[in-house]
Tab-separated table of C-alpha atoms in Angstrom:
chain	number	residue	atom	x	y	z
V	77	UNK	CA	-49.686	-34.374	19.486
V	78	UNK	CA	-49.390	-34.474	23.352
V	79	UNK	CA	-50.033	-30.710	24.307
V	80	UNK	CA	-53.584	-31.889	23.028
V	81	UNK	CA	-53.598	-29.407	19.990
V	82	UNK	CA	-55.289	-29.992	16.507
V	83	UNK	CA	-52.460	-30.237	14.084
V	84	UNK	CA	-53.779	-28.251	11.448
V	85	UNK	CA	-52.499	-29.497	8.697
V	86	UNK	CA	-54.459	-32.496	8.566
V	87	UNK	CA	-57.662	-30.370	8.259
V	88	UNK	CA	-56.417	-28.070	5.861
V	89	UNK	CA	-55.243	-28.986	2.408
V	90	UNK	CA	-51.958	-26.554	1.367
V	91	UNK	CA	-53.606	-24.832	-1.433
V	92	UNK	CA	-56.286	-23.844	0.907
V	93	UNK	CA	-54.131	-22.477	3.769
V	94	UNK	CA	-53.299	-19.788	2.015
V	95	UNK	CA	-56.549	-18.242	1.259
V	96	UNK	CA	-57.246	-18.696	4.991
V	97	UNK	CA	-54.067	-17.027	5.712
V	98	UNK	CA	-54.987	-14.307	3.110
V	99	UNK	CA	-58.283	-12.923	5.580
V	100	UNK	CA	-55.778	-12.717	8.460
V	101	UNK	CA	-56.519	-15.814	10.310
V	102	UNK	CA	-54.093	-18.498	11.381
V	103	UNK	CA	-55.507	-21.689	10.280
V	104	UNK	CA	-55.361	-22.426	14.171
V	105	UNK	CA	-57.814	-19.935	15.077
V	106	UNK	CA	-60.120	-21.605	12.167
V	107	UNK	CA	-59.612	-24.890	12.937
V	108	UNK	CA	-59.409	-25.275	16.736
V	109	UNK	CA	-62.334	-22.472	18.257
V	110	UNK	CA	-65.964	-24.037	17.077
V	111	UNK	CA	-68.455	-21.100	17.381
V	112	UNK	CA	-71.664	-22.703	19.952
V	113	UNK	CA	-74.196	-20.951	18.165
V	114	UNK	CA	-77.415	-22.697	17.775
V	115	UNK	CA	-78.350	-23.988	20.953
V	116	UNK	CA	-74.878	-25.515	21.774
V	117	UNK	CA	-74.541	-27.384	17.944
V	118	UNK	CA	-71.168	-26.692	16.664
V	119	UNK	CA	-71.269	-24.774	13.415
V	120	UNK	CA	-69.515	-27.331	11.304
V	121	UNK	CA	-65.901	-26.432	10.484
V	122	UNK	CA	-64.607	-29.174	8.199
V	123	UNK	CA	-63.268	-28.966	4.733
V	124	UNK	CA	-65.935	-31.024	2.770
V	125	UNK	CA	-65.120	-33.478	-0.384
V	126	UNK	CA	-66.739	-30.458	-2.666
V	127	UNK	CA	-65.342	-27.143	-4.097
V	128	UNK	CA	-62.659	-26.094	-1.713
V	129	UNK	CA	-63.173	-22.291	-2.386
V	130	UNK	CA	-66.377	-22.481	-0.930
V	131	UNK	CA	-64.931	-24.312	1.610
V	132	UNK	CA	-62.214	-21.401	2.345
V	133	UNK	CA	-65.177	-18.654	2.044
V	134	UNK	CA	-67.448	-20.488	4.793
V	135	UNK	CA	-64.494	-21.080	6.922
V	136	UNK	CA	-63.210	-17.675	6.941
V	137	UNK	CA	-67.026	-16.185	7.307
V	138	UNK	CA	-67.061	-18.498	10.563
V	139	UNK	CA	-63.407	-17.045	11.661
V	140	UNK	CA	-64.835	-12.921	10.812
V	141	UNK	CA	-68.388	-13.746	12.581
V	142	UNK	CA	-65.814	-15.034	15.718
V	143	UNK	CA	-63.967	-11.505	16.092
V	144	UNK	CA	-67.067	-9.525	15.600
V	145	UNK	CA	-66.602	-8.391	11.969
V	146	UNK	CA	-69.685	-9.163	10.428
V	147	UNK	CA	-69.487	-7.404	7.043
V	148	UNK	CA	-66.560	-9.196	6.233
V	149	UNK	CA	-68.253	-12.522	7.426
V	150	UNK	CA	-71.496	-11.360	5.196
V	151	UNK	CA	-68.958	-11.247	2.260
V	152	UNK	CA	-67.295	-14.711	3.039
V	153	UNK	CA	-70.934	-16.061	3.385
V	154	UNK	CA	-72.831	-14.721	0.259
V	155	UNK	CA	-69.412	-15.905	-1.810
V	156	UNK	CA	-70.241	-19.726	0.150
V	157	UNK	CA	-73.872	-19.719	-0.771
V	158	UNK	CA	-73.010	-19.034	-4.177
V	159	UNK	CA	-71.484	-21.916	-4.596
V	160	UNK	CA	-73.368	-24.163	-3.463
V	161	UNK	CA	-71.442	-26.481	-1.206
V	162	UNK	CA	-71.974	-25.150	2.258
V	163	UNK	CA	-75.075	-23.039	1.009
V	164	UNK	CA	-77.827	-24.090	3.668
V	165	UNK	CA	-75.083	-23.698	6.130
V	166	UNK	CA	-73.957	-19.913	4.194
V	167	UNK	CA	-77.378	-18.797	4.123
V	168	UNK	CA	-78.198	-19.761	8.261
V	169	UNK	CA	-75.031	-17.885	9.144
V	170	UNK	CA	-75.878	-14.714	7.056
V	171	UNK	CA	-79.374	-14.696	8.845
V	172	UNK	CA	-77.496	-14.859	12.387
V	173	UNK	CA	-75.142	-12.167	11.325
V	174	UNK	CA	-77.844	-9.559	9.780
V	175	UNK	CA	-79.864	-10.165	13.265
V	176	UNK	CA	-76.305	-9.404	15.485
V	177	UNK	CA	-76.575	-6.411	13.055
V	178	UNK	CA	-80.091	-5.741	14.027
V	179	UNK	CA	-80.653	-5.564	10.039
V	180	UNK	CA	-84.104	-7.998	10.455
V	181	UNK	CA	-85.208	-8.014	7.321
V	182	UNK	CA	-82.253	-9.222	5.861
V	183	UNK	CA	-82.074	-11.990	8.454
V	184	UNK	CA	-85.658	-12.735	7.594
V	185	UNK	CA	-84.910	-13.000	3.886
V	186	UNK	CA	-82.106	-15.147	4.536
V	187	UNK	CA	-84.179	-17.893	7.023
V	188	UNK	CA	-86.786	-18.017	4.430
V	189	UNK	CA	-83.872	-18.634	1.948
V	190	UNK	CA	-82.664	-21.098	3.829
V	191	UNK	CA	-86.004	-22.817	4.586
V	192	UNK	CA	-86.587	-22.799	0.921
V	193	UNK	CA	-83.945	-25.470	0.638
V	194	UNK	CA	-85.177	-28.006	3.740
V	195	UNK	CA	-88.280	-30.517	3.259
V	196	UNK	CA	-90.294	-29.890	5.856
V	197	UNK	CA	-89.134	-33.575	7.235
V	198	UNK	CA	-85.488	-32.578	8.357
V	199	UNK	CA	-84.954	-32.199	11.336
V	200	UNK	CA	-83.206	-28.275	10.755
V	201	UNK	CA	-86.659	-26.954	9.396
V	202	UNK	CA	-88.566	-26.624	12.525
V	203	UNK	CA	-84.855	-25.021	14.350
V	204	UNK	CA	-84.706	-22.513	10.886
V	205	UNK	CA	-89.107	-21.494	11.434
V	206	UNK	CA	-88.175	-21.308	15.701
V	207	UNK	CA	-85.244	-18.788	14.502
V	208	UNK	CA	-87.077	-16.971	11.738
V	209	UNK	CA	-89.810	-16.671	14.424
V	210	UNK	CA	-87.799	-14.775	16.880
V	211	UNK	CA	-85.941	-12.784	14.366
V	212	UNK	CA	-89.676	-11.612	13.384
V	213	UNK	CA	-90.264	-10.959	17.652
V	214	UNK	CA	-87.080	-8.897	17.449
V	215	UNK	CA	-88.612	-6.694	14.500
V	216	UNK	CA	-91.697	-6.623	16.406
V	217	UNK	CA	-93.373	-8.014	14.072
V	218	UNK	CA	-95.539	-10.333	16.086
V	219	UNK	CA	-98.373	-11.163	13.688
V	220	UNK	CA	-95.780	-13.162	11.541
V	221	UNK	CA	-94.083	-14.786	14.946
V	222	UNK	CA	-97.056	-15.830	16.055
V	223	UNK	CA	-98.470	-17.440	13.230
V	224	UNK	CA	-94.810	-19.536	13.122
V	225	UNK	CA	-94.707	-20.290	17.087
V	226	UNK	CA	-98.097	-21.372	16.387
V	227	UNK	CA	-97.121	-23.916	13.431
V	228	UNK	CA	-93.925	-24.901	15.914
V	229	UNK	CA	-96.697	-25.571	18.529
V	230	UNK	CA	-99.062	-27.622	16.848
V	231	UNK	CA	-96.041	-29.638	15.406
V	232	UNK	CA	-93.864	-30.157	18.939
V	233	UNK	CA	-95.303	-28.058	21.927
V	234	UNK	CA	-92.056	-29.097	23.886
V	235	UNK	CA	-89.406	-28.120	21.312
V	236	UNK	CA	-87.265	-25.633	22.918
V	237	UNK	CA	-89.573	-22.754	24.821
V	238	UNK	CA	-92.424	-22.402	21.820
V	239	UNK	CA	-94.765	-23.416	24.132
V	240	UNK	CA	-94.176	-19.907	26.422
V	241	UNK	CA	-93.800	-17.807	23.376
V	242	UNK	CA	-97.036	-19.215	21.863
V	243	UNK	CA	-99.005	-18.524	25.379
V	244	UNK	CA	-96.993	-15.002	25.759
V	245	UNK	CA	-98.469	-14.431	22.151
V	246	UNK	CA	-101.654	-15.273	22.462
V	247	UNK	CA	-102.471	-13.325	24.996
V	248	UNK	CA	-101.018	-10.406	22.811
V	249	UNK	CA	-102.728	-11.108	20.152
V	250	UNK	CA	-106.129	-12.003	22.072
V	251	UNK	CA	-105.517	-8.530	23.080
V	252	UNK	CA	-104.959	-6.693	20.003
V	253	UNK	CA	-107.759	-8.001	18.477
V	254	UNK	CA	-109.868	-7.315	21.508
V	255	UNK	CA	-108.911	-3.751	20.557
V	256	UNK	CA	-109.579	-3.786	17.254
V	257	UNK	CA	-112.797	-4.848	17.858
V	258	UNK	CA	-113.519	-2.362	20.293
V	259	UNK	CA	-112.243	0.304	17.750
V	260	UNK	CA	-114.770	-1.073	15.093
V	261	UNK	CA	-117.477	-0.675	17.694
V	262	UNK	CA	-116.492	2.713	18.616
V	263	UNK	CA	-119.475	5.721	17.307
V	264	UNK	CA	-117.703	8.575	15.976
V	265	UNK	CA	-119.416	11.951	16.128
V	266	UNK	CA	-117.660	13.691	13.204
């Protein structure tokens, strides 16, 4: 139309507007506000040619993850990757909500889920190992984000800002082992 709106109803079949309606959206909020997650990629927010309920389920985990409430998105999400339609999609988007939660092992378990499903050829795997990666930096787990910035590295030193995090690493790294070393070498007089 002129005002430059989306009219919704082209998007949205009628027997699916009323499950979105159901969580408390409009399909307007659904439709019209792509989340820029993922380094400025829009989270896709079409209804596919596949099941429609997991359709409604991934759309309406997008809308909850939008207004901040992330168990109900984690609900919408596990229901999507269930069945099967949007699940590499379902599966990123549970990872990115159990890290807002600060719950990183569930984010890691859902990456590695999601990885599980790419050939190491497309083009998402190396984005899915950059964010499992930092989601292991964020649990302090650095032995485990080092060994995947490392991996990233060797692959594409200029994708995104691996090559920093792998030289910030290594120098943690060169210095925990230095210390562990050190330890080893230590005489104990007890």
């Amino acid at each position: 139309n002129s005002s430059g709106s989306v009219d919704v109803k082209t998007f949205v079949p009628a027997e699916q507007e009323a499950a979105i309606t159901e969580a408390g959206f409009s399909n307007e909020e659904v439709i019209k506000h792509p989340v820029k997650e993922f380094h400025g990629e829009d989270i896709p927010m079409t209804i596919s040619d596949g099941d429609p309920d997991a359709d409604v389920h991934y759309v309406s985990g997008v809308a909850f993850w939008e207004k901040g409430l992330l168990d109900d998105a984690i609900r919408e999400f596990q229901i999507a990757a269930e069945q099967g339609e949007k699940t590499f999609l379902s599966l990123r988007m549970l990872a990115v909500c159990y890290a807002k939660k600060k719950d990183y092992p569930a984010a890691v378990s859902e990456y590695r889920n999601a990885l599980d499903l790419l050939s190491d050829s497309d083009r998402r795997y190396i984005e899915i190992k950059y964010e499992l990666a930092d989601t292991y930096m964020k649990n302090s787990d650095i032995h485990n984000a080092f060994a995947l910035y490392s991996e990233i590295y060797e692959e594409n030193p200029k994708f995104r800002d691996v090559s920093r995090k792998f030289n910030i690493l290594k120098v943690q790294m060169n210095r925990i082992r230095g210390k562990a070393v050190m330890r080893k070498n230590r005489i104990s007089y007890l």
